[in-house]
mmCIF file of C-alpha atoms in Angstrom:
data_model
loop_
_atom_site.group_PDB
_atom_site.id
_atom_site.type_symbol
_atom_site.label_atom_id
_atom_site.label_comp_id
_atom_site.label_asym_id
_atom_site.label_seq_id
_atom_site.Cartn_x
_atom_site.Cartn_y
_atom_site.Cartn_z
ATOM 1 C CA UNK A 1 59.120 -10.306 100.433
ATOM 2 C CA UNK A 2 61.055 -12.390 103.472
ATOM 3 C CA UNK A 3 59.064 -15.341 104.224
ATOM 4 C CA UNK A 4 58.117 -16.274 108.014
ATOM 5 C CA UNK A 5 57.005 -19.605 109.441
ATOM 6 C CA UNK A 6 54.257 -19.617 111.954
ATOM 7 C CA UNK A 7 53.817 -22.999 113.936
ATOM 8 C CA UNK A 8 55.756 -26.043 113.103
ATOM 9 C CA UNK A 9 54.982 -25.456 108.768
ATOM 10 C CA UNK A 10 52.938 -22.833 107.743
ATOM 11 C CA UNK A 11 54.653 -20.294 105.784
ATOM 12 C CA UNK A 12 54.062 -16.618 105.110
ATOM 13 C CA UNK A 13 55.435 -13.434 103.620
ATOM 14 C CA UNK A 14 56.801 -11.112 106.753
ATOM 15 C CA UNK A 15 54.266 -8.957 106.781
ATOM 16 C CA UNK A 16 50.301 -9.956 106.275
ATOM 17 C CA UNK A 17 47.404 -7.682 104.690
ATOM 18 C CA UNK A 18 44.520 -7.017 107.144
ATOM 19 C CA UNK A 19 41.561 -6.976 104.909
ATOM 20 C CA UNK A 20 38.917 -5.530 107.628
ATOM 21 C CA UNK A 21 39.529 -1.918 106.572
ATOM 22 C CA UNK A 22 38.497 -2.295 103.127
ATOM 23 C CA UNK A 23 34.577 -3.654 104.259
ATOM 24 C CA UNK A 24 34.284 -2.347 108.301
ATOM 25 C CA UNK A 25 35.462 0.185 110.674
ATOM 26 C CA UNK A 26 37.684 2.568 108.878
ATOM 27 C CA UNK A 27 34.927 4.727 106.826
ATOM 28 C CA UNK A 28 32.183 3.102 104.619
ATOM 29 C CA UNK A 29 33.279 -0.188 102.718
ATOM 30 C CA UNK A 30 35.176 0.480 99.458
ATOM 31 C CA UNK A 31 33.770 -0.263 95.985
ATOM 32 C CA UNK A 32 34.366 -3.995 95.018
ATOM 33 C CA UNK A 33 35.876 -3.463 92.404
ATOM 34 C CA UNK A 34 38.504 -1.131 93.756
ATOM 35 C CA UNK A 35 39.163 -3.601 96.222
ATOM 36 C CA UNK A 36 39.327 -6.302 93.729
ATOM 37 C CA UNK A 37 42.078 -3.889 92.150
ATOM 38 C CA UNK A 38 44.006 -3.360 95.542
ATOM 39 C CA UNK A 39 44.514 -7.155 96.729
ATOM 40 C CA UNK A 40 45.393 -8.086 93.545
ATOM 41 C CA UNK A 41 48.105 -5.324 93.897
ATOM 42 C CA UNK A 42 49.363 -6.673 97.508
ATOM 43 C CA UNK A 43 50.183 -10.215 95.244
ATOM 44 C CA UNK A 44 52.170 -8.227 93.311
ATOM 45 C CA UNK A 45 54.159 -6.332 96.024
ATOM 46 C CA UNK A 46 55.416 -10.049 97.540
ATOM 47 C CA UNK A 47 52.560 -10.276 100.165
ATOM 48 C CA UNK A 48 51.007 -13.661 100.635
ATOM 49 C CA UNK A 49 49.163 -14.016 103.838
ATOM 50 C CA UNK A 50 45.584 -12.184 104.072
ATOM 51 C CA UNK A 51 43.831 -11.694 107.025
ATOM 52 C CA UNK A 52 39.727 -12.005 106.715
ATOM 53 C CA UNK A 53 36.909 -12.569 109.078
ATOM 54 C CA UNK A 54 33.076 -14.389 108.264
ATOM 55 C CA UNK A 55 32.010 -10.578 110.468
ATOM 56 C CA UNK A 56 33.913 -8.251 108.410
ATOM 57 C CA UNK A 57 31.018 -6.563 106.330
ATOM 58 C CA UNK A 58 27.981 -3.735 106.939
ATOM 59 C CA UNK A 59 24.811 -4.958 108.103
ATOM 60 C CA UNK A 60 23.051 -4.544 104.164
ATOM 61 C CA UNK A 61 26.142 -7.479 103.347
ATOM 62 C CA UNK A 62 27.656 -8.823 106.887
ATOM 63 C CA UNK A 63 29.956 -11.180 105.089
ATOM 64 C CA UNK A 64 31.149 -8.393 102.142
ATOM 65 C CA UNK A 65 34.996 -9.102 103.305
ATOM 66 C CA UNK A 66 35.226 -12.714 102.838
ATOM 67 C CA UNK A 67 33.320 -12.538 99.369
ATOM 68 C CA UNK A 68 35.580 -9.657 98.684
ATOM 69 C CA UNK A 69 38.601 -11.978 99.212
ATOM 70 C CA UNK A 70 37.843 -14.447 97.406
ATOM 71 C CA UNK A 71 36.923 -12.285 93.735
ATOM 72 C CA UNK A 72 40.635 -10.834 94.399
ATOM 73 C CA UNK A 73 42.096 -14.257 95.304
ATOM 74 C CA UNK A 74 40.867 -16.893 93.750
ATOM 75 C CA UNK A 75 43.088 -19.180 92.561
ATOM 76 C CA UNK A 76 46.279 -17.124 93.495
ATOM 77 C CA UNK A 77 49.101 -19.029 95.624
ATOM 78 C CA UNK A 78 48.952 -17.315 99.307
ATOM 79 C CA UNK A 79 47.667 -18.088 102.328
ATOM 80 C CA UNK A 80 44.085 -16.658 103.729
ATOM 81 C CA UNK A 81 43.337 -16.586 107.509
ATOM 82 C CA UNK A 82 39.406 -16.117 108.111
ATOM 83 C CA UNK A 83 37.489 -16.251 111.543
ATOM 84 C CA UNK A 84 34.759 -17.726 113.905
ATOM 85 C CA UNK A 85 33.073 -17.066 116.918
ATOM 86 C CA UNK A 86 32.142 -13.480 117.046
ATOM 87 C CA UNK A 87 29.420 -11.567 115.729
ATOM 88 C CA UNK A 88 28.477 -7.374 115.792
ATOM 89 C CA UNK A 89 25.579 -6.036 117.471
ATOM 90 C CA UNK A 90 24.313 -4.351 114.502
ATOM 91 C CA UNK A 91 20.954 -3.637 116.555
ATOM 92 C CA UNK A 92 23.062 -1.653 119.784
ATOM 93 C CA UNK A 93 23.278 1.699 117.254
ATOM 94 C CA UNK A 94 26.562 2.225 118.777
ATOM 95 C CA UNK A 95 30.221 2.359 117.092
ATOM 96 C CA UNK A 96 32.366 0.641 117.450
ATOM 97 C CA UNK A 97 29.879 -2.207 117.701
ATOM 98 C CA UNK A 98 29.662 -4.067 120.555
ATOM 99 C CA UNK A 99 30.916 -7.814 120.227
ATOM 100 C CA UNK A 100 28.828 -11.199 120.779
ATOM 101 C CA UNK A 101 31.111 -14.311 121.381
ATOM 102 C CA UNK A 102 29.600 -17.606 120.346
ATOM 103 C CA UNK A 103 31.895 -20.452 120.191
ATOM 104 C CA UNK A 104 29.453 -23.303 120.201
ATOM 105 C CA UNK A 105 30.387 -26.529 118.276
ATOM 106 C CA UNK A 106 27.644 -25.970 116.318
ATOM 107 C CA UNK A 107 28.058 -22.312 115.482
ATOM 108 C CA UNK A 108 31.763 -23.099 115.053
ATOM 109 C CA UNK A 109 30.620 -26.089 111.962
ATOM 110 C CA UNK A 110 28.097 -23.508 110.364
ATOM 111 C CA UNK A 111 30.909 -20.961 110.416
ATOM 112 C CA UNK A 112 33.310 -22.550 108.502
ATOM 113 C CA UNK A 113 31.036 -24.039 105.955
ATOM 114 C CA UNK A 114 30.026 -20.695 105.613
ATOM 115 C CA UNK A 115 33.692 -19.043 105.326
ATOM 116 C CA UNK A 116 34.758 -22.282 102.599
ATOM 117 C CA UNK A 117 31.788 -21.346 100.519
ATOM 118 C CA UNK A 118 31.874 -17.467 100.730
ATOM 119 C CA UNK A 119 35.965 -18.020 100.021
ATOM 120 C CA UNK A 120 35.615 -20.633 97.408
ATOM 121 C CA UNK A 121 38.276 -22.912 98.393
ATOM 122 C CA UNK A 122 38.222 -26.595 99.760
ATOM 123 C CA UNK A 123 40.232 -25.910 103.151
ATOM 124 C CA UNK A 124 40.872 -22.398 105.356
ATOM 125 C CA UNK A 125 44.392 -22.761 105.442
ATOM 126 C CA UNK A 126 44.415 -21.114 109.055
ATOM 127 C CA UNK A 127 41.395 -20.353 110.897
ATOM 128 C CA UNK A 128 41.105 -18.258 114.119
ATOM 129 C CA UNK A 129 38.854 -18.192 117.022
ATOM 130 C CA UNK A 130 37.843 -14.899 117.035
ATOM 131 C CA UNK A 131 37.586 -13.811 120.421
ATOM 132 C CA UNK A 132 37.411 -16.133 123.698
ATOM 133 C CA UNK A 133 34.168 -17.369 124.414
ATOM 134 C CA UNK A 134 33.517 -17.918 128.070
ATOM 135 C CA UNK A 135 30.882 -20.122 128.054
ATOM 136 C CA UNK A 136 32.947 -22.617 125.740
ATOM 137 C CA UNK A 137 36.030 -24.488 127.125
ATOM 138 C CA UNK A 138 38.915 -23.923 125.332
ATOM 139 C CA UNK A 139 39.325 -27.720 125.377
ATOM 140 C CA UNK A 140 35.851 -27.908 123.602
ATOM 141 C CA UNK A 141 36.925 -25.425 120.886
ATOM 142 C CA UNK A 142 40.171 -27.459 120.460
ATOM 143 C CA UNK A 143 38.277 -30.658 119.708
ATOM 144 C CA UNK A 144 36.432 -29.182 117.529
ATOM 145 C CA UNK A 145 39.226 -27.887 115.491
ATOM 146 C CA UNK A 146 40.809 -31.073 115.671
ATOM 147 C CA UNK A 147 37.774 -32.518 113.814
ATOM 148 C CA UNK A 148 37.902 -29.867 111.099
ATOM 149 C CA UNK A 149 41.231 -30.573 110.433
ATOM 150 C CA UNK A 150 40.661 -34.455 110.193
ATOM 151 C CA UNK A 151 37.664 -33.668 108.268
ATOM 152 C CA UNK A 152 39.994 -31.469 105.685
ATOM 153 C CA UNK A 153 38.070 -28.150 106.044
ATOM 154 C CA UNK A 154 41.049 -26.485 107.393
ATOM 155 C CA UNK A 155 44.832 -27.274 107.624
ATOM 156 C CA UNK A 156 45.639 -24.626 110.699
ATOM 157 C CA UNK A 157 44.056 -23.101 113.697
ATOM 158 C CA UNK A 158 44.927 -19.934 116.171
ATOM 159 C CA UNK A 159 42.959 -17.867 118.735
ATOM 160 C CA UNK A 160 42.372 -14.393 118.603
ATOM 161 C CA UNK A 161 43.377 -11.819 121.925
ATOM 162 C CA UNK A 162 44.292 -15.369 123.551
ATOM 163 C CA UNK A 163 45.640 -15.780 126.954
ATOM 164 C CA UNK A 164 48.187 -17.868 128.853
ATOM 165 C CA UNK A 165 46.115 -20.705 130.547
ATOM 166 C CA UNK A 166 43.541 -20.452 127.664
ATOM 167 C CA UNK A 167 46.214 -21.132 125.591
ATOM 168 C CA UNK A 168 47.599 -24.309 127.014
ATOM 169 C CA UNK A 169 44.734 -25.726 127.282
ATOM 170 C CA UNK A 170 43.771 -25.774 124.377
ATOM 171 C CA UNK A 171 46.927 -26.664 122.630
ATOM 172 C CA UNK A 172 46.986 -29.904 124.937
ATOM 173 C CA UNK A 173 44.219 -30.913 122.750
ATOM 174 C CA UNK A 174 44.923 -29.433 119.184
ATOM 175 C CA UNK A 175 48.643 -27.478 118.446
ATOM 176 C CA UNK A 176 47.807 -23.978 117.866
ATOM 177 C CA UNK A 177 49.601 -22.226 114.834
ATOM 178 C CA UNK A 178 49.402 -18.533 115.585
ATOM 179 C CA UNK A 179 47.796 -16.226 118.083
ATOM 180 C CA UNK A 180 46.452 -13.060 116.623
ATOM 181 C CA UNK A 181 47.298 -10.479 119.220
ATOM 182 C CA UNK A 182 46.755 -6.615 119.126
ATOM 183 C CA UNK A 183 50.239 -5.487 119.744
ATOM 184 C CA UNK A 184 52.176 -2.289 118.888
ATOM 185 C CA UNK A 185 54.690 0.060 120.348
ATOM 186 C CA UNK A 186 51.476 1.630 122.229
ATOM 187 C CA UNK A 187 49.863 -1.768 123.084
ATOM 188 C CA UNK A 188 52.791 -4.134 124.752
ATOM 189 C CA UNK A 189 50.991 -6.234 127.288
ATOM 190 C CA UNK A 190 50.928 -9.213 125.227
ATOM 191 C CA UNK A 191 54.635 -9.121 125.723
ATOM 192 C CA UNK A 192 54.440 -11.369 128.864
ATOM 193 C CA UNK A 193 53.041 -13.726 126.491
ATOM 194 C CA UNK A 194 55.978 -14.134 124.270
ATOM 195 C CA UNK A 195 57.654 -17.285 126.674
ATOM 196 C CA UNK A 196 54.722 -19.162 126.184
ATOM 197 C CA UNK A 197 54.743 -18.408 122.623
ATOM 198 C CA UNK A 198 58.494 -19.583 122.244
ATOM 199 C CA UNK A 199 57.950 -23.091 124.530
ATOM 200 C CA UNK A 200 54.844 -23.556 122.546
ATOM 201 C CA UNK A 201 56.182 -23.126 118.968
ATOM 202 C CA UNK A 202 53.202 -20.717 118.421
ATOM 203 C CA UNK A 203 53.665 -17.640 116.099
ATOM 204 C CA UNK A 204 52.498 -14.405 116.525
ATOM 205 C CA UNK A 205 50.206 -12.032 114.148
ATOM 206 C CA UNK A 206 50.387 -8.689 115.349
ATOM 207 C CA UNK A 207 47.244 -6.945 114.962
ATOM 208 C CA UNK A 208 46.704 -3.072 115.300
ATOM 209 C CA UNK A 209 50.467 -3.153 114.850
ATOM 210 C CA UNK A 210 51.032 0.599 114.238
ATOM 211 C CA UNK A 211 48.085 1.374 116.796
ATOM 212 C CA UNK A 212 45.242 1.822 114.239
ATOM 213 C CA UNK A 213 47.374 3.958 111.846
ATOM 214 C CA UNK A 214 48.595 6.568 114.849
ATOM 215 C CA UNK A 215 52.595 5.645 114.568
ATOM 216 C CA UNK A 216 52.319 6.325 110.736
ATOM 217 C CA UNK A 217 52.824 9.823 111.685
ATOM 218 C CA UNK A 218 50.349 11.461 109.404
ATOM 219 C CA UNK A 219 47.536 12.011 111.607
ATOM 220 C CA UNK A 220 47.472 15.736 113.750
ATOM 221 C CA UNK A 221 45.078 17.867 115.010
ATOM 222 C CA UNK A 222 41.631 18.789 113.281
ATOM 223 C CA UNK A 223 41.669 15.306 111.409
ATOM 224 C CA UNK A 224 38.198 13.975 111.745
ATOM 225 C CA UNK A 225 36.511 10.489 110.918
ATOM 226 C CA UNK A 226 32.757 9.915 110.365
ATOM 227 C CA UNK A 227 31.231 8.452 113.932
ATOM 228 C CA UNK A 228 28.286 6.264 112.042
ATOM 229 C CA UNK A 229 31.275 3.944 110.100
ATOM 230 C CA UNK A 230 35.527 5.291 111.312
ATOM 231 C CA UNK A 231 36.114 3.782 114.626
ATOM 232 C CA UNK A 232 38.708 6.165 114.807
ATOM 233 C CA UNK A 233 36.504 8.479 115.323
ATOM 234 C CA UNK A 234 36.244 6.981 119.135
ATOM 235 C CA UNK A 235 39.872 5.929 119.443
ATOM 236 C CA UNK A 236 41.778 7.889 122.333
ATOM 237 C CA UNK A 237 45.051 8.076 120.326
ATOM 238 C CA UNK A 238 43.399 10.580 117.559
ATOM 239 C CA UNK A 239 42.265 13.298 120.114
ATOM 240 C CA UNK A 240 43.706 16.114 120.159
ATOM 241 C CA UNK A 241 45.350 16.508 123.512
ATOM 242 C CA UNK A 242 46.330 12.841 122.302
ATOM 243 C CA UNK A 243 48.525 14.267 119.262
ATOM 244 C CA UNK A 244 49.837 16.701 122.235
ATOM 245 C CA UNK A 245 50.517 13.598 124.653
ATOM 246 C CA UNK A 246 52.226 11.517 122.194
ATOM 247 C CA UNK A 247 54.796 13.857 120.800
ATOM 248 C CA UNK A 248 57.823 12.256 121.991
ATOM 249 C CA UNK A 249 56.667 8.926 120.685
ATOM 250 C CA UNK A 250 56.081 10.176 117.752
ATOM 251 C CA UNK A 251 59.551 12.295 117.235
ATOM 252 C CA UNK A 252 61.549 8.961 118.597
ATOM 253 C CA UNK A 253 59.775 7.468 115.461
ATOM 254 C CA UNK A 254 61.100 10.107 113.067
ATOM 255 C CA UNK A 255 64.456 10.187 114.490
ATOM 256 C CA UNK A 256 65.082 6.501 114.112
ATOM 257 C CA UNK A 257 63.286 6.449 110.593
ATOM 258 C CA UNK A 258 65.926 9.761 109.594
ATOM 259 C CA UNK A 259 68.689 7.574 110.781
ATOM 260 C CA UNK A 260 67.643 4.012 108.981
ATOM 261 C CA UNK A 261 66.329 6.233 105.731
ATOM 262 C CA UNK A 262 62.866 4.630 106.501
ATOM 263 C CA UNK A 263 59.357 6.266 107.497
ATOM 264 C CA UNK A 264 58.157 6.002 110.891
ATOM 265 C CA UNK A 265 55.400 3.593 109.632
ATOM 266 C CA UNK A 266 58.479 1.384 108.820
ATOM 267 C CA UNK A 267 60.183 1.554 112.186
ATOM 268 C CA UNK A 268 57.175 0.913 114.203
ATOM 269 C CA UNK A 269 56.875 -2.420 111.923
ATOM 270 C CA UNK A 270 60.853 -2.906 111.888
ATOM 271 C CA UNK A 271 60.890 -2.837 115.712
ATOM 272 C CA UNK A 272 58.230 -5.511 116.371
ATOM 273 C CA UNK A 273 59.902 -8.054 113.073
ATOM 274 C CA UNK A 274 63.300 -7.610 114.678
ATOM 275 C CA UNK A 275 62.429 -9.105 117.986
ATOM 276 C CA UNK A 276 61.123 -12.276 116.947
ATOM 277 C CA UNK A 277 61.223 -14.329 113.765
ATOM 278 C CA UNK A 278 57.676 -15.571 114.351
ATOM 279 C CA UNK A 279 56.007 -12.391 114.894
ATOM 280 C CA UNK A 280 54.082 -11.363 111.395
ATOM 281 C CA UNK A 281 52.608 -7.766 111.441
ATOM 282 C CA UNK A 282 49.170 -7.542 109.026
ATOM 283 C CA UNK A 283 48.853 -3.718 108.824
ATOM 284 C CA UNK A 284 45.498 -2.983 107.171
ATOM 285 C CA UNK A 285 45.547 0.020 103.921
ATOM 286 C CA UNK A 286 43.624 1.328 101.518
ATOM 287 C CA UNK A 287 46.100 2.588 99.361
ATOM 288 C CA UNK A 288 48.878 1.004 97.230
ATOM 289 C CA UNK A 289 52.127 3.373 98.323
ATOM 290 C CA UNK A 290 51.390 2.818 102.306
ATOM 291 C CA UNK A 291 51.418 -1.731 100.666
ATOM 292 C CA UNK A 292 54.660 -0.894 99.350
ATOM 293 C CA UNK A 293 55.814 1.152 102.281
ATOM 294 C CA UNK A 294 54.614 -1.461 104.853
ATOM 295 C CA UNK A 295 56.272 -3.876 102.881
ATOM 296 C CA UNK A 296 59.794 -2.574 102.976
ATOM 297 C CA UNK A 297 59.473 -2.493 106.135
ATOM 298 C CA UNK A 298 60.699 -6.264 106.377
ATOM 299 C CA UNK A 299 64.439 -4.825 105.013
ATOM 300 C CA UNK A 300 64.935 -2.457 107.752
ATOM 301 C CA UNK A 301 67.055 -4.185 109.971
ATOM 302 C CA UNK A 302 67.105 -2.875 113.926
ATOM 303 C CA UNK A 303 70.366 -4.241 116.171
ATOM 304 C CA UNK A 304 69.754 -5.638 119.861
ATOM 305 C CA UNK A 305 71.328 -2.426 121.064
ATOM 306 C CA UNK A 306 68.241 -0.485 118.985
ATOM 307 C CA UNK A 307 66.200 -2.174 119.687
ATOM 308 C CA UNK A 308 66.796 -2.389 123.495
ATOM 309 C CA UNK A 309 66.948 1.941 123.300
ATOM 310 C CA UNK A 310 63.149 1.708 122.057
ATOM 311 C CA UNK A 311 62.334 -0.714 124.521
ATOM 312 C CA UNK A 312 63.871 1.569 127.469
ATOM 313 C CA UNK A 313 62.097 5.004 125.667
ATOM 314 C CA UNK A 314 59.236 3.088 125.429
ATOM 315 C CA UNK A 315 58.739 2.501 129.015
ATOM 316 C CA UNK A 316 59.356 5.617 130.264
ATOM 317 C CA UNK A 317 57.388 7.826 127.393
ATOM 318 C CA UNK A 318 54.362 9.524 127.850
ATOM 319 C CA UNK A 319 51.777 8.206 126.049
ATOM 320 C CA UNK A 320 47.860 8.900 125.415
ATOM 321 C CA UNK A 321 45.500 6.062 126.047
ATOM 322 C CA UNK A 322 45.251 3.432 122.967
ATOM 323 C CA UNK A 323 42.028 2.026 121.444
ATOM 324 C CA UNK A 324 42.248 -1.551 123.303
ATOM 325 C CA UNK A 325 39.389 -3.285 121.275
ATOM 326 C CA UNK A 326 35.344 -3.301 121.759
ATOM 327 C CA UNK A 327 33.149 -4.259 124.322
ATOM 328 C CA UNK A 328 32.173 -7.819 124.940
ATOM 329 C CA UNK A 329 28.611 -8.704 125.374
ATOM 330 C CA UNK A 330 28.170 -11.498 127.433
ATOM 331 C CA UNK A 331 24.991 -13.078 126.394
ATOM 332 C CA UNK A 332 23.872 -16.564 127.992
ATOM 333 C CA UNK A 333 23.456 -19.460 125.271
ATOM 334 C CA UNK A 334 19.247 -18.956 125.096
ATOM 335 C CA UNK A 335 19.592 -15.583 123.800
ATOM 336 C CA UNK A 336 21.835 -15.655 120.865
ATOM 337 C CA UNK A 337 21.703 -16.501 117.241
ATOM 338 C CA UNK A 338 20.733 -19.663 116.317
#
């Protein structure tokens, strides 16, 4: 696979792995060993960038993702992306699970001992906030980060569903790598973001990037998840007046993937590598063929001209509502985990 640079050096294949699905939120967490069996696969299929997180996991083994990373990894040339600063309200009983920022200093050094150990490496080669904490300063996280990466525990930092001014700030103190946005051709208001991005020299990994599996095309009416562990099973876009709603989205998709001799899985990737050479997608799969599918989507090329028609369609389509991410909890600093 193509390889893409994110910041001023750190190199990746074009499109990432998300590794959430296989431990959290897409139906109970797959066997280990199957999943062992799957990431190894990814290597093999040209991908070398791997997105983890310290909360990816079930609340019997909160940390099952990283651990399952690292048994499939281990000593294998890519680069693995991991995460602070959030944790799940396990205790809430509802799904998705609420979130709980914490981006104290000293959560932020237990973290990433924590991640290095569970991963079994010596340094995080790029480690993301992962959500905005605001009772931290961005200036404070920065610092921070700047000591980790004196200190040698990790080479490379981003910020997860980051914004403008947050941002700056907190490159002024420490130059931010990536931001890890959720962005799709159903979730484009990160868009406005994309001058900053370019000044900045900061790449972009596109989360959610075919909106939670929707612009694959496969899902219709009468699909079900289960509610206790399938956030879909809450997402707007898998309703069924949704699949009604979304129609011409989704024939645009097959048109253009009949015309390129692609899938629409691959278009919906193709349009967001085409626009920028620092935007890496890390669609999340259980299953081999939809790797290898995802993967080719990097050789689909899209001109200005059709990429601009999309664009235009896109903002005058019809469109269901689109998951847009979990609730935020704001707890004050006496209440959460110490």
């Amino acid at each position: 696979m193509n390889q893409r640079q994110l910041g001023r050096d750190l190199r990746v294949s074009a499109l990432g792995l998300g590794c959430m699905g296989f431990s959290h939120a897409y139906g109970a967490a797959i066997e280990e060993r199957e999943g062992v069996r799957l990431l190894r696969q990814a290597v093999d299929l040209g991908y070398t960038f791997f997105d983890t997180a310290e909360v990816y996991g079930t609340p019997a083994d909160p940390h099952a993702n990283e651990t399952l990373v690292c048994k499939a990894l281990a000593g294998r040339q890519v680069v693995i992306a991991t995460k602070f600063g959030l944790r799940f309200d396990f205790a809430s009983g509802k799904v998705p699970l609420p979130l709980i920022p914490d981006s104290r200093p000293e959560s932020i050094r237990r973290s990433v001992d924590g991640s290095l150990k569970r991963l079994s490496v010596d340094h995080i080669d790029l480690y993301f906030q992962h959500r905005i904490d605001p009772a931290v300063s961005p200036e404070t996280v920065a610092g921070v980060m700047a000591e980790l990466i004196q200190a040698g525990k990790i080479t490379h930092w981003g910020i997860s569903e980051a914004n403008e001014d947050y941002l700056r700030r907190a490159h002024q103190v420490c130059p931010v790598t990536a931001v890890q946005n959720r962005y799709s051709m159903m979730a484009r208001h990160y868009e406005t973001l994309f001058p900053t991005l370019e000044e900045l020299g900061v790449g972009l990994v596109a989360f959610s990037p075919m909106a939670n599996g929707f612009l694959t095309g496969r899902y219709g009416k009468g699909d079900s998840f289960d509610p206790k562990t399938d956030y879909r099973a809450a997402m707007p876009q898998f309703a069924s007046e949704a699949i009604d709603q979304n129609q011409g989205l989704l024939s645009m998709l097959r048109t253009m993937a009949a015309e390129k001799n692609a899938t629409p899985a691959q278009i919906s990737l193709a349009w967001m590598l085409c626009k920028k050479p620092w935007i890496v997608p890390i669609p999340g799969t259980r299953k081999v063929e939809r790797m290898q599918e995802n993967a080719g989507a990097a050789q689909v090329y899209l001109s200005p001209e059709e990429e601009k028609t999309l664009d235009e369609a896109l903002n005058h389509m019809q469109m269901s509502a689109v998951f847009g991410g979990t609730n935020i909890i704001q707890n004050n600093i006496s209440s959460r985990r110490n």
